[in-house]
Structures are given as structure tokens and as C-alpha cells.
């Protein structure tokens, strides 16, 4: 059973930056390792539905982003460290949300979330 743990959230002023991390552990299936999985970052703003922010392929060669964060956010991964990252630059108040990482295409593996608040 894979476990995901996000970290790096906090309070930042508009225009600032944060880097979120998602550390994966608990791989129990032979041949199924961190590098097998596609990963996503999602966020849920206050009072709104959860939305996808970014996706990265298992090799890291392919990424995609929501239009609202293109050019400001960068998703990356370090397969040697079993960690996925989300570098967030030029943050705006509307980026305020709980940020979650998710593994794969289903809904079996989610982290617990980390709060990002953008406010002056």
C-alpha cells in the first residue's frame, strides 16, 4: 500500500514562491516502484471543488498544467528519492488552497494535503 505525504505549504505574500514536496513510501508489489507511477498535483480552494493542477509522467519527460498555473508552476520528480515536487512562482491570492498529490489514474492513492495561503 503506497502512502503519500505532502509538505512545504505555508503562508506567502502575493508574488512569492513555494515549493511543495510529495514523498511516497510503502511500495509492496514486486516490480511496481515509484518510477512506475504517473503523479498529479490537485488543489481545493475554500468552498470549491478539487481541481487538477499538474501531471507528470513516470519518467518525468511529459508534463501538463491547468491553464490557470501555466508559466508559473513547475512539476518535477526525483525517482531516486521517491518524491514529486511542485514549484510555485508568482503566487496569487486565488492560488490559496489545500494542495494534494495523487498517484495514478484512479483515486486509491492521495496524500493528506498541505495548506497554501497567499495573502498580504
mmCIF file of C-alpha atoms in Angstrom:
data_model
loop_
_atom_site.group_PDB
_atom_site.id
_atom_site.type_symbol
_atom_site.label_atom_id
_atom_site.label_comp_id
_atom_site.label_asym_id
_atom_site.label_seq_id
_atom_site.Cartn_x
_atom_site.Cartn_y
_atom_site.Cartn_z
ATOM 1 C CA UNK A 1 0.000 0.000 0.000
ATOM 2 C CA UNK A 2 1.561 3.263 -1.087
ATOM 3 C CA UNK A 3 1.484 6.264 1.232
ATOM 4 C CA UNK A 4 1.909 9.858 0.078
ATOM 5 C CA UNK A 5 2.973 12.734 2.313
ATOM 6 C CA UNK A 6 2.907 16.357 1.169
ATOM 7 C CA UNK A 7 4.959 19.110 2.755
ATOM 8 C CA UNK A 8 6.101 22.643 2.045
ATOM 9 C CA UNK A 9 2.870 24.582 2.341
ATOM 10 C CA UNK A 10 2.539 27.814 4.255
ATOM 11 C CA UNK A 11 1.669 31.491 4.146
ATOM 12 C CA UNK A 12 3.229 33.572 1.384
ATOM 13 C CA UNK A 13 2.672 37.066 0.038
ATOM 14 C CA UNK A 14 1.364 37.634 -3.499
ATOM 15 C CA UNK A 15 4.202 37.323 -5.979
ATOM 16 C CA UNK A 16 6.085 34.945 -3.723
ATOM 17 C CA UNK A 17 7.142 31.341 -4.242
ATOM 18 C CA UNK A 18 6.749 27.994 -2.518
ATOM 19 C CA UNK A 19 7.972 24.508 -3.334
ATOM 20 C CA UNK A 20 5.777 21.595 -2.356
ATOM 21 C CA UNK A 21 7.065 18.057 -1.952
ATOM 22 C CA UNK A 22 5.218 14.747 -2.094
ATOM 23 C CA UNK A 23 7.161 11.826 -0.643
ATOM 24 C CA UNK A 24 5.976 8.319 -1.498
ATOM 25 C CA UNK A 25 6.558 5.198 0.571
ATOM 26 C CA UNK A 26 5.162 1.745 1.190
ATOM 27 C CA UNK A 27 5.744 0.022 -2.120
ATOM 28 C CA UNK A 28 4.880 -3.628 -1.579
ATOM 29 C CA UNK A 29 4.398 -5.077 -5.054
ATOM 30 C CA UNK A 30 7.336 -6.615 -6.823
ATOM 31 C CA UNK A 31 8.192 -4.645 -9.932
ATOM 32 C CA UNK A 32 5.870 -1.779 -9.076
ATOM 33 C CA UNK A 33 8.022 1.063 -7.887
ATOM 34 C CA UNK A 34 7.796 4.822 -7.656
ATOM 35 C CA UNK A 35 9.039 5.196 -11.215
ATOM 36 C CA UNK A 36 6.059 3.174 -12.469
ATOM 37 C CA UNK A 37 3.542 5.819 -11.454
ATOM 38 C CA UNK A 38 2.175 8.939 -13.046
ATOM 39 C CA UNK A 39 1.713 11.646 -10.420
ATOM 40 C CA UNK A 40 -0.578 14.630 -10.157
ATOM 41 C CA UNK A 41 -0.961 17.706 -8.015
ATOM 42 C CA UNK A 42 -4.505 18.800 -7.227
ATOM 43 C CA UNK A 43 -5.823 21.658 -5.146
ATOM 44 C CA UNK A 44 -9.056 22.509 -3.399
ATOM 45 C CA UNK A 45 -9.729 26.200 -2.778
ATOM 46 C CA UNK A 46 -12.036 27.148 0.107
ATOM 47 C CA UNK A 47 -15.640 26.341 -0.785
ATOM 48 C CA UNK A 48 -14.762 24.960 -4.192
ATOM 49 C CA UNK A 49 -14.252 21.574 -5.784
ATOM 50 C CA UNK A 50 -10.904 19.888 -6.063
ATOM 51 C CA UNK A 51 -9.137 20.606 -9.368
ATOM 52 C CA UNK A 52 -6.122 19.187 -11.132
ATOM 53 C CA UNK A 53 -3.117 21.473 -11.220
ATOM 54 C CA UNK A 54 -0.336 19.489 -12.887
ATOM 55 C CA UNK A 55 0.611 15.988 -14.046
ATOM 56 C CA UNK A 56 3.959 14.348 -14.660
ATOM 57 C CA UNK A 57 4.666 11.102 -16.487
ATOM 58 C CA UNK A 58 6.501 8.225 -14.846
ATOM 59 C CA UNK A 59 9.797 9.237 -16.464
ATOM 60 C CA UNK A 60 9.275 12.938 -15.938
ATOM 61 C CA UNK A 61 9.589 13.634 -19.644
ATOM 62 C CA UNK A 62 5.967 14.716 -20.100
ATOM 63 C CA UNK A 63 4.136 17.284 -18.030
ATOM 64 C CA UNK A 64 0.830 19.091 -18.290
ATOM 65 C CA UNK A 65 -0.718 22.005 -16.418
ATOM 66 C CA UNK A 66 -4.029 23.657 -15.776
ATOM 67 C CA UNK A 67 -4.340 26.888 -17.743
ATOM 68 C CA UNK A 68 -4.535 28.875 -14.508
ATOM 69 C CA UNK A 69 -0.992 27.900 -13.490
ATOM 70 C CA UNK A 70 0.824 27.586 -16.817
ATOM 71 C CA UNK A 71 4.045 29.551 -16.833
ATOM 72 C CA UNK A 72 4.022 29.923 -13.029
ATOM 73 C CA UNK A 73 4.110 26.360 -11.677
ATOM 74 C CA UNK A 74 6.575 23.576 -12.469
ATOM 75 C CA UNK A 75 6.060 19.909 -11.635
ATOM 76 C CA UNK A 76 9.096 17.645 -11.350
ATOM 77 C CA UNK A 77 10.115 14.366 -9.813
ATOM 78 C CA UNK A 78 13.167 12.623 -8.437
ATOM 79 C CA UNK A 79 12.704 8.900 -8.892
ATOM 80 C CA UNK A 80 15.778 8.175 -6.785
ATOM 81 C CA UNK A 81 14.149 9.961 -3.841
ATOM 82 C CA UNK A 82 10.573 8.753 -4.472
ATOM 83 C CA UNK A 83 9.485 12.383 -4.439
ATOM 84 C CA UNK A 84 7.403 14.658 -6.639
ATOM 85 C CA UNK A 85 7.683 18.427 -6.435
ATOM 86 C CA UNK A 86 5.577 21.445 -7.328
ATOM 87 C CA UNK A 87 7.485 24.700 -7.663
ATOM 88 C CA UNK A 88 5.005 27.566 -7.447
ATOM 89 C CA UNK A 89 6.134 31.019 -8.526
ATOM 90 C CA UNK A 90 4.403 34.385 -8.781
ATOM 91 C CA UNK A 91 1.682 33.171 -6.448
ATOM 92 C CA UNK A 92 -1.685 34.870 -6.472
ATOM 93 C CA UNK A 93 -4.427 35.021 -3.809
ATOM 94 C CA UNK A 94 -6.552 32.693 -5.943
ATOM 95 C CA UNK A 95 -3.868 30.022 -5.564
ATOM 96 C CA UNK A 96 -4.914 29.700 -1.924
ATOM 97 C CA UNK A 97 -5.995 26.091 -1.421
ATOM 98 C CA UNK A 98 -5.171 22.763 0.126
ATOM 99 C CA UNK A 99 -2.760 21.047 -2.260
ATOM 100 C CA UNK A 100 -2.795 17.282 -2.676
ATOM 101 C CA UNK A 101 -0.680 14.824 -4.587
ATOM 102 C CA UNK A 102 -2.196 11.768 -6.211
ATOM 103 C CA UNK A 103 -0.643 8.705 -7.780
ATOM 104 C CA UNK A 104 -2.009 7.029 -10.876
ATOM 105 C CA UNK A 105 -5.259 7.457 -12.741
ATOM 106 C CA UNK A 106 -7.654 6.218 -10.064
ATOM 107 C CA UNK A 107 -8.461 7.555 -6.639
ATOM 108 C CA UNK A 108 -6.739 4.981 -4.483
ATOM 109 C CA UNK A 109 -3.668 6.976 -3.549
ATOM 110 C CA UNK A 110 -3.949 10.513 -2.227
ATOM 111 C CA UNK A 111 -1.867 12.427 0.248
ATOM 112 C CA UNK A 112 -3.370 14.220 3.231
ATOM 113 C CA UNK A 113 -2.834 17.681 1.739
ATOM 114 C CA UNK A 114 -0.847 20.764 2.628
ATOM 115 C CA UNK A 115 -2.310 24.250 3.052
ATOM 116 C CA UNK A 116 -1.074 27.088 0.847
ATOM 117 C CA UNK A 117 -2.282 30.573 1.715
ATOM 118 C CA UNK A 118 -1.409 33.558 -0.463
ATOM 119 C CA UNK A 119 -2.187 36.789 1.309
ATOM 120 C CA UNK A 120 -0.648 40.131 2.129
#
